[in-house]
GROMACS .gro file of C-alpha atoms in nm:
model
  490
    1MET     CA    1  -0.208  -1.924   0.075
    2PRO     CA    2  -0.376  -1.595  -0.012
    3PHE     CA    3  -0.410  -1.607  -0.388
    4LEU     CA    4  -0.558  -1.959  -0.394
    5SER     CA    5  -0.739  -1.954  -0.063
    6ARG     CA    6  -1.064  -1.905  -0.257
    7THR     CA    7  -1.040  -2.255  -0.400
    8SER     CA    8  -0.932  -2.398  -0.064
    9MET     CA    9  -1.220  -2.233   0.118
   10LEU     CA   10  -1.482  -2.334  -0.138
   11THR     CA   11  -1.360  -2.697  -0.156
   12SER     CA   12  -1.238  -2.724   0.206
   13ARG     CA   13  -0.913  -2.873   0.072
   14ARG     CA   14  -0.563  -2.748   0.145
   15PRO     CA   15  -0.341  -2.625  -0.141
   16ASP     CA   16  -0.132  -2.941  -0.117
   17THR     CA   17  -0.450  -3.134  -0.202
   18THR     CA   18  -0.577  -2.907  -0.480
   19ARG     CA   19  -0.214  -2.870  -0.599
   20LEU     CA   20  -0.293  -2.517  -0.706
   21TYR     CA   21   0.003  -2.291  -0.649
   22ASP     CA   22  -0.048  -2.047  -0.937
   23PHE     CA   23  -0.339  -1.924  -1.151
   24LYS     CA   24  -0.273  -2.160  -1.441
   25SER     CA   25  -0.460  -2.479  -1.350
   26TYR     CA   26  -0.819  -2.588  -1.284
   27TRP     CA   27  -0.840  -2.819  -0.986
   28ARG     CA   28  -1.095  -3.058  -1.139
   29THR     CA   29  -0.851  -3.154  -1.417
   30HIS     CA   30  -0.525  -3.081  -1.235
   31SER     CA   31  -0.570  -3.274  -0.911
   32GLY     CA   32  -0.917  -3.408  -0.837
   33ASN     CA   33  -1.286  -3.354  -0.913
   34PHE     CA   34  -1.344  -3.200  -0.571
   35SER     CA   35  -1.694  -3.082  -0.482
   36THR     CA   36  -1.745  -2.723  -0.372
   37LEU     CA   37  -1.962  -2.562  -0.108
   38PRO     CA   38  -2.212  -2.417  -0.360
   39GLN     CA   39  -2.212  -2.746  -0.554
   40TYR     CA   40  -2.302  -2.930  -0.234
   41PHE     CA   41  -2.592  -2.693  -0.167
   42LYS     CA   42  -2.704  -2.715  -0.530
   43SER     CA   43  -2.710  -3.095  -0.503
   44HIS     CA   44  -2.945  -3.054  -0.205
   45GLY     CA   45  -3.200  -2.852  -0.401
   46TYR     CA   46  -3.067  -2.499  -0.355
   47PHE     CA   47  -3.065  -2.233  -0.624
   48THR     CA   48  -2.703  -2.112  -0.630
   49ALA     CA   49  -2.571  -1.793  -0.788
   50SER     CA   50  -2.237  -1.611  -0.803
   51VAL     CA   51  -2.194  -1.234  -0.828
   52GLY     CA   52  -1.855  -1.064  -0.867
   53LYS     CA   53  -1.527  -1.227  -0.768
   54VAL     CA   54  -1.605  -1.555  -0.592
   55PHE     CA   55  -1.384  -1.814  -0.761
   56HIS     CA   56  -1.068  -1.670  -0.911
   57PRO     CA   57  -1.155  -1.598  -1.275
   58GLY     CA   58  -0.980  -1.749  -1.575
   59ILE     CA   59  -0.813  -2.089  -1.602
   60ALA     CA   60  -0.828  -2.139  -1.223
   61SER     CA   61  -1.207  -2.182  -1.249
   62ASN     CA   62  -1.225  -2.316  -1.608
   63HIS     CA   63  -1.312  -1.971  -1.751
   64SER     CA   64  -1.664  -2.027  -1.616
   65ASP     CA   65  -1.641  -1.970  -1.239
   66ASP     CA   66  -1.697  -2.345  -1.213
   67TYR     CA   67  -2.036  -2.328  -1.385
   68PRO     CA   68  -2.243  -2.546  -1.411
   69TYR     CA   69  -2.094  -2.756  -1.130
   70SER     CA   70  -2.129  -2.488  -0.861
   71TRP     CA   71  -2.395  -2.253  -0.994
   72SER     CA   72  -2.753  -2.280  -1.119
   73ILE     CA   73  -2.699  -1.990  -1.361
   74PRO     CA   74  -2.382  -1.845  -1.519
   75ALA     CA   75  -2.178  -1.626  -1.284
   76TYR     CA   76  -2.224  -1.249  -1.305
   77HIS     CA   77  -1.928  -1.016  -1.349
   78PRO     CA   78  -1.969  -0.636  -1.351
   79ALA     CA   79  -1.915  -0.482  -1.693
   80SER     CA   80  -1.715  -0.192  -1.552
   81PHE     CA   81  -1.444  -0.425  -1.420
   82ARG     CA   82  -1.280  -0.423  -1.764
   83PHE     CA   83  -1.160  -0.071  -1.684
   84GLU     CA   84  -1.004  -0.171  -1.350
   85LYS     CA   85  -0.647  -0.194  -1.480
   86ALA     CA   86  -0.682   0.079  -1.742
   87LYS     CA   87  -0.567   0.438  -1.711
   88MET     CA   88  -0.860   0.571  -1.513
   89CYS     CA   89  -0.687   0.775  -1.241
   90LYS     CA   90  -0.653   1.149  -1.290
   91GLY     CA   91  -0.304   1.263  -1.195
   92GLU     CA   92  -0.169   1.601  -1.090
   93ASP     CA   93  -0.083   1.660  -1.455
   94GLY     CA   94  -0.451   1.633  -1.549
   95LYS     CA   95  -0.388   1.315  -1.748
   96LEU     CA   96  -0.518   0.964  -1.680
   97HIS     CA   97  -0.283   0.706  -1.530
   98ALA     CA   98  -0.284   0.344  -1.410
   99ASN     CA   99  -0.208   0.436  -1.051
  100LEU     CA  100  -0.221   0.253  -0.719
  101LEU     CA  101  -0.395   0.548  -0.550
  102CYS     CA  102  -0.702   0.612  -0.760
  103ALA     CA  103  -0.985   0.790  -0.578
  104VAL     CA  104  -1.228   0.901  -0.849
  105ASN     CA  105  -1.541   1.100  -0.918
  106VAL     CA  106  -1.778   0.813  -0.997
  107THR     CA  107  -1.987   1.026  -1.233
  108GLU     CA  108  -1.679   1.060  -1.455
  109GLN     CA  109  -1.618   0.684  -1.473
  110PRO     CA  110  -1.747   0.472  -1.765
  111GLY     CA  111  -2.118   0.414  -1.712
  112GLY     CA  112  -2.111   0.636  -1.405
  113THR     CA  113  -2.043   0.338  -1.181
  114LEU     CA  114  -1.778   0.108  -1.033
  115PRO     CA  115  -1.757  -0.275  -1.025
  116ASP     CA  116  -1.866  -0.328  -0.664
  117MET     CA  117  -2.161  -0.093  -0.708
  118GLU     CA  118  -2.271  -0.298  -1.008
  119SER     CA  119  -2.228  -0.623  -0.817
  120THR     CA  120  -2.442  -0.491  -0.531
  121ASP     CA  121  -2.716  -0.390  -0.776
  122GLU     CA  122  -2.714  -0.737  -0.933
  123ALA     CA  123  -2.714  -0.909  -0.594
  124LEU     CA  124  -3.014  -0.699  -0.488
  125ARG     CA  125  -3.193  -0.795  -0.808
  126LEU     CA  126  -3.129  -1.164  -0.742
  127LEU     CA  127  -3.240  -1.134  -0.380
  128LYS     CA  128  -3.565  -0.972  -0.490
  129SER     CA  129  -3.626  -1.246  -0.747
  130ARG     CA  130  -3.577  -1.518  -0.484
  131ALA     CA  131  -3.757  -1.352  -0.192
  132ASP     CA  132  -4.089  -1.527  -0.251
  133ALA     CA  133  -3.954  -1.846  -0.411
  134ALA     CA  134  -4.014  -2.177  -0.240
  135GLN     CA  135  -3.670  -2.304  -0.341
  136PRO     CA  136  -3.394  -2.213  -0.091
  137PHE     CA  137  -3.102  -2.016  -0.230
  138LEU     CA  138  -2.729  -1.965  -0.180
  139LEU     CA  139  -2.603  -1.631  -0.309
  140ALA     CA  140  -2.226  -1.570  -0.314
  141VAL     CA  141  -2.125  -1.206  -0.360
  142GLY     CA  142  -1.758  -1.126  -0.407
  143PHE     CA  143  -1.650  -0.763  -0.380
  144HIS     CA  144  -1.325  -0.658  -0.545
  145LYS     CA  145  -1.223  -0.389  -0.300
  146PRO     CA  146  -1.005  -0.334  -0.110
  147HIS     CA  147  -0.799  -0.510  -0.381
  148ILE     CA  148  -0.561  -0.284  -0.571
  149PRO     CA  149  -0.579  -0.050  -0.753
  150PHE     CA  150  -0.766   0.166  -0.504
  151ARG     CA  151  -1.019   0.291  -0.761
  152ILE     CA  152  -1.285   0.403  -0.517
  153PRO     CA  153  -1.530   0.694  -0.478
  154GLN     CA  154  -1.324   0.992  -0.370
  155GLU     CA  155  -1.563   1.090  -0.090
  156TYR     CA  156  -1.450   0.793   0.119
  157LEU     CA  157  -1.106   0.950   0.164
  158LYS     CA  158  -1.268   1.225   0.369
  159LEU     CA  159  -1.331   0.969   0.641
  160TYR     CA  160  -0.955   0.932   0.686
  161PRO     CA  161  -0.780   1.271   0.666
  162LEU     CA  162  -0.412   1.235   0.583
  163ASP     CA  163  -0.311   1.440   0.884
  164LYS     CA  164  -0.483   1.184   1.107
  165MET     CA  165  -0.321   0.881   0.942
  166SER     CA  166  -0.022   0.705   1.096
  167LEU     CA  167   0.248   0.474   0.966
  168ALA     CA  168   0.259   0.104   1.044
  169PRO     CA  169   0.390   0.047   1.399
  170ASP     CA  170   0.674  -0.168   1.260
  171PRO     CA  171   0.765  -0.020   0.920
  172ASP     CA  172   1.116  -0.166   0.898
  173VAL     CA  173   1.224  -0.506   0.767
  174PRO     CA  174   1.301  -0.716   1.079
  175LYS     CA  175   1.672  -0.788   1.118
  176LEU     CA  176   1.622  -1.163   1.168
  177LEU     CA  177   1.359  -1.209   0.897
  178PRO     CA  178   1.478  -1.478   0.651
  179ALA     CA  179   1.508  -1.332   0.302
  180VAL     CA  180   1.287  -1.610   0.163
  181ALA     CA  181   1.002  -1.489   0.386
  182TYR     CA  182   1.009  -1.135   0.246
  183ASN     CA  183   0.738  -1.026   0.002
  184PRO     CA  184   0.881  -0.771  -0.247
  185TRP     CA  185   0.530  -0.645  -0.346
  186THR     CA  186   0.599  -0.661  -0.719
  187ASP     CA  187   0.240  -0.590  -0.825
  188VAL     CA  188   0.237  -0.266  -0.624
  189ARG     CA  189   0.563  -0.158  -0.789
  190LYS     CA  190   0.404  -0.188  -1.136
  191ARG     CA  191   0.162   0.102  -1.076
  192GLU     CA  192   0.263   0.429  -1.242
  193ASP     CA  193   0.258   0.641  -0.926
  194VAL     CA  194   0.474   0.388  -0.742
  195GLN     CA  195   0.720   0.362  -1.030
  196LYS     CA  196   0.778   0.737  -1.007
  197LEU     CA  197   0.908   0.688  -0.654
  198ASN     CA  198   1.207   0.491  -0.787
  199VAL     CA  199   1.216   0.261  -0.485
  200SER     CA  200   1.509   0.019  -0.483
  201PHE     CA  201   1.434  -0.353  -0.516
  202PRO     CA  202   1.363  -0.549  -0.304
  203PHE     CA  203   1.395  -0.384   0.039
  204GLY     CA  204   1.393  -0.013  -0.039
  205PRO     CA  205   1.131   0.171   0.167
  206ILE     CA  206   0.846   0.373   0.019
  207PRO     CA  207   0.862   0.742   0.118
  208GLU     CA  208   0.660   0.807   0.432
  209ASP     CA  209   0.417   1.053   0.275
  210PHE     CA  210   0.325   0.795   0.010
  211GLN     CA  211   0.292   0.526   0.277
  212LEU     CA  212   0.033   0.743   0.449
  213GLY     CA  213  -0.149   0.781   0.118
  214ILE     CA  214  -0.162   0.404   0.067
  215ARG     CA  215  -0.300   0.351   0.417
  216GLN     CA  216  -0.558   0.626   0.366
  217HIS     CA  217  -0.675   0.475   0.037
  218TYR     CA  218  -0.689   0.123   0.181
  219TYR     CA  219  -0.902   0.238   0.473
  220GLY     CA  220  -1.126   0.428   0.231
  221ALA     CA  221  -1.158   0.120   0.011
  222VAL     CA  222  -1.265  -0.088   0.311
  223SER     CA  223  -1.533   0.167   0.406
  224TYR     CA  224  -1.656   0.178   0.045
  225MET     CA  225  -1.685  -0.201   0.038
  226ASP     CA  226  -1.850  -0.197   0.380
  227ALA     CA  227  -2.118   0.036   0.245
  228GLN     CA  228  -2.199  -0.215  -0.030
  229VAL     CA  229  -2.230  -0.490   0.230
  230GLY     CA  230  -2.461  -0.262   0.426
  231ARG     CA  231  -2.685  -0.216   0.122
  232LEU     CA  232  -2.718  -0.593   0.088
  233LEU     CA  233  -2.783  -0.665   0.454
  234SER     CA  234  -3.041  -0.390   0.496
  235ALA     CA  235  -3.224  -0.537   0.196
  236LEU     CA  236  -3.267  -0.863   0.387
  237ASP     CA  237  -3.472  -0.669   0.642
  238GLY     CA  238  -3.665  -0.487   0.371
  239MET     CA  239  -3.754  -0.809   0.187
  240GLY     CA  240  -3.844  -1.004   0.500
  241LEU     CA  241  -3.555  -1.246   0.452
  242THR     CA  242  -3.358  -1.185   0.770
  243ASP     CA  243  -3.527  -1.454   0.978
  244SER     CA  244  -3.457  -1.722   0.718
  245THR     CA  245  -3.116  -1.624   0.581
  246MET     CA  246  -2.774  -1.715   0.714
  247VAL     CA  247  -2.502  -1.459   0.641
  248VAL     CA  248  -2.129  -1.535   0.620
  249PHE     CA  249  -1.885  -1.246   0.581
  250THR     CA  250  -1.521  -1.328   0.513
  251SER     CA  251  -1.226  -1.267   0.282
  252ASP     CA  252  -0.956  -1.468   0.109
  253HIS     CA  253  -0.653  -1.282   0.250
  254GLY     CA  254  -0.532  -0.983   0.443
  255TRP     CA  255  -0.294  -0.710   0.321
  256SER     CA  256   0.028  -0.567   0.455
  257LEU     CA  257   0.017  -0.190   0.499
  258GLY     CA  258   0.384  -0.126   0.561
  259GLU     CA  259   0.433  -0.376   0.844
  260HIS     CA  260   0.780  -0.536   0.818
  261GLY     CA  261   0.850  -0.300   0.527
  262GLU     CA  262   0.604  -0.501   0.315
  263TRP     CA  263   0.295  -0.424   0.110
  264ALA     CA  264   0.031  -0.652  -0.044
  265LYS     CA  265  -0.058  -1.009   0.051
  266TYR     CA  266   0.217  -1.251  -0.047
  267SER     CA  267   0.349  -1.374   0.287
  268ASN     CA  268   0.273  -1.592   0.589
  269PHE     CA  269   0.249  -1.305   0.836
  270ASP     CA  270  -0.073  -1.241   1.029
  271VAL     CA  271  -0.144  -0.920   0.839
  272ALA     CA  272  -0.155  -1.120   0.514
  273THR     CA  273  -0.324  -1.441   0.631
  274ARG     CA  274  -0.572  -1.329   0.896
  275VAL     CA  275  -0.922  -1.248   0.770
  276PRO     CA  276  -1.260  -1.151   0.915
  277LEU     CA  277  -1.507  -1.435   0.963
  278ILE     CA  278  -1.845  -1.307   1.083
  279MET     CA  279  -2.160  -1.517   1.077
  280PHE     CA  280  -2.526  -1.438   1.136
  281VAL     CA  281  -2.746  -1.741   1.199
  282PRO     CA  282  -3.120  -1.677   1.242
  283GLY     CA  283  -3.246  -1.786   1.579
  284VAL     CA  284  -2.894  -1.851   1.704
  285THR     CA  285  -2.684  -1.535   1.686
  286ALA     CA  286  -2.969  -1.281   1.674
  287ASP     CA  287  -3.037  -1.070   1.983
  288PRO     CA  288  -3.384  -1.174   2.112
  289ASP     CA  289  -3.421  -0.842   2.295
  290ALA     CA  290  -3.405  -0.654   1.966
  291ALA     CA  291  -3.674  -0.852   1.784
  292LEU     CA  292  -3.879  -0.542   1.694
  293GLU     CA  293  -3.580  -0.348   1.560
  294PRO     CA  294  -3.416  -0.394   1.219
  295THR     CA  295  -3.141  -0.652   1.238
  296PHE     CA  296  -2.933  -0.480   0.970
  297PRO     CA  297  -3.007  -0.106   0.970
  298PHE     CA  298  -2.814   0.073   0.699
  299ILE     CA  299  -2.566   0.322   0.840
  300ASP     CA  300  -2.456   0.592   0.598
  301ILE     CA  301  -2.104   0.651   0.722
  302LEU     CA  302  -2.066   0.946   0.485
  303SER     CA  303  -2.344   1.133   0.665
  304GLY     CA  304  -2.121   1.188   0.966
  305SER     CA  305  -2.301   0.954   1.201
  306GLU     CA  306  -2.090   0.771   1.456
  307PRO     CA  307  -2.250   0.431   1.520
  308SER     CA  308  -2.148   0.231   1.822
  309PHE     CA  309  -2.161  -0.145   1.862
  310GLN     CA  310  -2.155  -0.367   2.166
  311TYR     CA  311  -1.867  -0.610   2.154
  312ASP     CA  312  -1.916  -0.804   2.473
  313LYS     CA  313  -2.051  -1.134   2.344
  314VAL     CA  314  -1.767  -1.240   2.120
  315VAL     CA  315  -1.508  -1.502   2.210
  316ARG     CA  316  -1.217  -1.523   1.969
  317ASN     CA  317  -1.079  -1.864   1.880
  318MET     CA  318  -0.851  -2.002   1.612
  319VAL     CA  319  -1.036  -2.124   1.301
  320GLU     CA  320  -0.953  -2.179   0.933
  321LEU     CA  321  -1.133  -2.089   0.612
  322LEU     CA  322  -1.146  -2.466   0.551
  323ASP     CA  323  -1.402  -2.474   0.833
  324VAL     CA  324  -1.657  -2.261   0.646
  325PHE     CA  325  -1.784  -2.541   0.417
  326PRO     CA  326  -1.862  -2.797   0.691
  327THR     CA  327  -1.987  -2.532   0.935
  328VAL     CA  328  -2.231  -2.366   0.696
  329SER     CA  329  -2.356  -2.704   0.578
  330ALA     CA  330  -2.431  -2.816   0.932
  331LEU     CA  331  -2.598  -2.489   1.032
  332ALA     CA  332  -2.819  -2.511   0.721
  333GLY     CA  333  -2.943  -2.849   0.839
  334LEU     CA  334  -2.759  -3.048   0.577
  335ARG     CA  335  -2.568  -3.358   0.667
  336GLY     CA  336  -2.217  -3.231   0.629
  337PRO     CA  337  -1.957  -3.408   0.413
  338LYS     CA  338  -1.730  -3.658   0.589
  339HIS     CA  339  -1.380  -3.558   0.691
  340CYS     CA  340  -1.113  -3.638   0.434
  341PRO     CA  341  -0.855  -3.912   0.482
  342ASP     CA  342  -0.490  -3.802   0.487
  343VAL     CA  343  -0.469  -3.869   0.112
  344SER     CA  344  -0.791  -3.767  -0.062
  345LEU     CA  345  -0.707  -3.702  -0.428
  346GLN     CA  346  -0.954  -3.973  -0.534
  347VAL     CA  347  -1.230  -3.861  -0.298
  348ASP     CA  348  -1.467  -3.616  -0.470
  349LEU     CA  349  -1.671  -3.515  -0.165
  350CYS     CA  350  -1.504  -3.468   0.172
  351VAL     CA  351  -1.369  -3.178   0.376
  352GLU     CA  352  -1.038  -3.107   0.546
  353GLY     CA  353  -1.193  -2.842   0.769
  354LYS     CA  354  -1.390  -2.891   1.090
  355SER     CA  355  -1.752  -2.801   1.156
  356LEU     CA  356  -1.782  -2.529   1.419
  357ALA     CA  357  -2.161  -2.557   1.437
  358ALA     CA  358  -2.156  -2.684   1.795
  359SER     CA  359  -1.981  -2.367   1.912
  360PHE     CA  360  -2.283  -2.162   1.802
  361LYS     CA  361  -2.515  -2.351   2.035
  362HIS     CA  362  -2.267  -2.395   2.320
  363GLN     CA  363  -2.075  -2.071   2.336
  364GLU     CA  364  -1.707  -2.106   2.404
  365LYS     CA  365  -1.614  -1.933   2.725
  366LYS     CA  366  -1.245  -1.886   2.662
  367LYS     CA  367  -0.979  -1.913   2.396
  368ASN     CA  368  -0.854  -2.260   2.308
  369ALA     CA  369  -0.475  -2.257   2.321
  370GLU     CA  370  -0.456  -2.591   2.138
  371ARG     CA  371  -0.631  -2.482   1.820
  372ILE     CA  372  -0.413  -2.439   1.514
  373ALA     CA  373  -0.452  -2.265   1.179
  374PHE     CA  374  -0.223  -2.337   0.884
  375SER     CA  375  -0.121  -2.128   0.586
  376GLN     CA  376   0.140  -2.169   0.315
  377TYR     CA  377   0.311  -1.967   0.046
  378PRO     CA  378   0.551  -2.062  -0.237
  379ARG     CA  379   0.878  -1.901  -0.338
  380PRO     CA  380   1.102  -1.953  -0.643
  381ALA     CA  381   1.426  -1.887  -0.451
  382ASP     CA  382   1.573  -1.805  -0.113
  383MET     CA  383   1.633  -1.443  -0.210
  384PRO     CA  384   1.357  -1.204  -0.327
  385GLN     CA  385   1.333  -1.172  -0.704
  386GLU     CA  386   1.083  -1.040  -0.958
  387ASN     CA  387   0.860  -1.350  -0.945
  388SER     CA  388   0.882  -1.411  -0.570
  389ASP     CA  389   0.524  -1.304  -0.508
  390LEU     CA  390   0.359  -1.499  -0.790
  391PRO     CA  391   0.587  -1.778  -0.912
  392ASP     CA  392   0.464  -2.019  -1.178
  393LEU     CA  393   0.436  -2.379  -1.059
  394LYS     CA  394   0.744  -2.486  -1.255
  395ASP     CA  395   0.954  -2.220  -1.080
  396ILE     CA  396   0.860  -2.302  -0.719
  397LYS     CA  397   1.159  -2.428  -0.524
  398VAL     CA  398   1.060  -2.349  -0.165
  399MET     CA  399   0.728  -2.377   0.019
  400GLY     CA  400   0.666  -2.183   0.337
  401TYR     CA  401   0.436  -2.366   0.579
  402SER     CA  402   0.310  -2.166   0.874
  403LEU     CA  403   0.136  -2.282   1.190
  404ARG     CA  404  -0.052  -2.028   1.403
  405THR     CA  405  -0.175  -2.079   1.759
  406TRP     CA  406  -0.293  -1.817   2.005
  407ASP     CA  407   0.054  -1.786   2.148
  408TYR     CA  408   0.290  -1.852   1.858
  409ARG     CA  409   0.352  -1.842   1.487
  410TYR     CA  410   0.588  -2.115   1.364
  411THR     CA  411   0.697  -2.116   0.999
  412LEU     CA  412   0.926  -2.348   0.807
  413TRP     CA  413   1.051  -2.281   0.454
  414LEU     CA  414   1.106  -2.626   0.300
  415GLY     CA  415   1.240  -2.756  -0.028
  416PHE     CA  416   0.963  -2.829  -0.281
  417ASN     CA  417   0.956  -3.028  -0.606
  418PRO     CA  418   0.703  -2.875  -0.851
  419VAL     CA  419   0.703  -3.187  -1.070
  420THR     CA  420   0.612  -3.439  -0.800
  421PHE     CA  421   0.441  -3.188  -0.567
  422GLN     CA  422   0.656  -3.331  -0.290
  423VAL     CA  423   0.799  -3.132  -0.001
  424ASN     CA  424   1.133  -3.233   0.148
  425VAL     CA  425   1.081  -3.200   0.524
  426SER     CA  426   1.453  -3.240   0.593
  427ASP     CA  427   1.549  -2.959   0.352
  428VAL     CA  428   1.488  -2.660   0.578
  429HIS     CA  429   1.581  -2.336   0.403
  430ALA     CA  430   1.478  -2.110   0.692
  431GLY     CA  431   1.256  -2.095   0.999
  432GLU     CA  432   1.056  -1.840   1.193
  433LEU     CA  433   0.918  -1.848   1.546
  434TYR     CA  434   0.730  -1.556   1.701
  435ILE     CA  435   0.608  -1.539   2.062
  436LEU     CA  436   0.290  -1.340   2.014
  437GLU     CA  437   0.228  -1.239   2.373
  438ASP     CA  438   0.554  -1.045   2.369
  439ASP     CA  439   0.562  -0.977   1.996
  440PRO     CA  440   0.210  -0.940   1.848
  441GLY     CA  441   0.349  -0.775   1.535
  442GLU     CA  442   0.572  -1.075   1.455
  443ASP     CA  443   0.890  -0.869   1.441
  444ALA     CA  444   1.129  -1.063   1.665
  445ASN     CA  445   1.214  -1.400   1.509
  446VAL     CA  446   1.352  -1.625   1.786
  447TYR     CA  447   1.387  -1.940   1.572
  448SER     CA  448   1.768  -1.924   1.570
  449GLU     CA  449   1.786  -1.907   1.949
  450PHE     CA  450   1.734  -2.283   1.970
  451ASP     CA  451   1.926  -2.584   1.844
  452HIS     CA  452   1.693  -2.770   1.608
  453SER     CA  453   1.929  -3.053   1.520
  454GLN     CA  454   1.813  -3.292   1.793
  455MET     CA  455   1.451  -3.231   1.706
  456MET     CA  456   1.519  -3.292   1.336
  457ARG     CA  457   1.686  -3.625   1.422
  458LYS     CA  458   1.377  -3.727   1.616
  459MET     CA  459   1.158  -3.636   1.316
  460THR     CA  460   1.343  -3.886   1.094
  461SER     CA  461   1.188  -4.173   1.290
  462LEU     CA  462   0.833  -4.062   1.210
  463PRO     CA  463   0.630  -4.258   0.949
  464GLN     CA  464   0.690  -4.135   0.595
  465ASN     CA  465   0.316  -4.109   0.527
  466LEU     CA  466   0.254  -3.877   0.822
  467SER     CA  467   0.080  -3.559   0.707
  468LEU     CA  468   0.289  -3.246   0.697
  469GLN     CA  469   0.044  -3.069   0.930
  470THR     CA  470   0.083  -3.343   1.194
  471ARG     CA  471   0.460  -3.341   1.153
  472MET     CA  472   0.473  -2.962   1.195
  473GLN     CA  473   0.258  -2.981   1.507
  474LEU     CA  474   0.498  -3.232   1.662
  475GLN     CA  475   0.798  -3.017   1.573
  476PHE     CA  476   0.625  -2.708   1.706
  477HIS     CA  477   0.546  -2.873   2.041
  478TYR     CA  478   0.905  -2.995   2.071
  479VAL     CA  479   1.051  -2.652   1.993
  480THR     CA  480   0.820  -2.460   2.226
  481ALA     CA  481   0.876  -2.712   2.508
  482ALA     CA  482   1.252  -2.672   2.466
  483MET     CA  483   1.211  -2.295   2.460
  484LYS     CA  484   1.011  -2.291   2.784
  485THR     CA  485   1.270  -2.512   2.951
  486SER     CA  486   1.560  -2.292   2.843
  487ARG     CA  487   1.377  -1.978   2.956
  488GLY     CA  488   1.265  -2.132   3.283
  489THR     CA  489   0.894  -2.088   3.214
  490VAL     CA  490   0.779  -2.448   3.256
   0.00000   0.00000   0.00000
């Protein structure tokens, strides 16, 4: 669930536990007083600090970024962020607009800076202040980019010339995609430069030249953000902190760049739900043969250098953002929180994720086909409408639950009651099944190729208190077994 995955990651609770499906509730008063990752570290003597966008701001984090529960000091937000949605983008007419594509001359921006630059400066200041302190620290730094609008330093576009950019490999809306699964990218449509395109709602395509511009700006925004990360990491070397500091790099969602005719993040597709998760653990992941070299040398990508990286020691496996809390706790030497029971609304401290700490010490040699990652996204109706991407809780009628393994993505769109927070597992509005070996882009939905009625009858005999995740796993195994039988692949 992209827009509330921050809360899920930081509490290691699924959205159906936090009951947060919009931005208008604070989990501690709305569902349960659930402990967070930084709160857990703070309770174990750590100094904890937040810079930039860590929790979602506003009501969702009690207008305080969950201070003082999670943080030792009030959270820092860059002053220049107040201009993020203002008319700051110079158009071809010489006037300022609130555009989607907004590469700027930083010296002409208020204060001569941008939010992520300010956040990096503050994070560096905090690192320097803690470098010689006896108290251990947890510093969370949340960069805004590549979030829209793409207000980024204009020089980063030079890294991605338009004539070298390409369209998404699957830019059309798949024929068998259920309408309820489609994300009509309403927030993108609100930008002035997109409005000028007069694209029909909800499926009308963006002109190809503008699609290339979006992809160019997104890539540039990623490189700009990457440079800020590089500033932080190289400072660990400079301050002598590398050998005692664990680093976790991740995100709260992906972003569609024209795949399936979609833009933005409001779906259950891989491009919207898959995120980077990169961890550095001193003494565990470091290369012992490079002990005399800087661990995090800063690479100025704008200088024209072409760095190369070895990529031969990585084994990909399926994990969830829920796993970050228990994994980081264990790797830090803390006794991790216990795993949550199926119903945990009254349990303040527990986790729904799994610790992956053991995999750091005993490297996995191959992918685990049995591992599963879940995501979910709400919809107000079966057909795309203006509030499909961000429905208020009271308007949610359908919940899309998606199960991802190495070989498949299986999604069910089920009836949902926003008053009781109950999902009706027998009220199936639509389904999706993608065979990823043949269809890595998730374009060919084969769900309707199979008769699901017998499987649904079997599901009625399951205990009523069975978790939805367990129920979906059973359904998934039944469907894929039937598929293999019908295709003669058993």
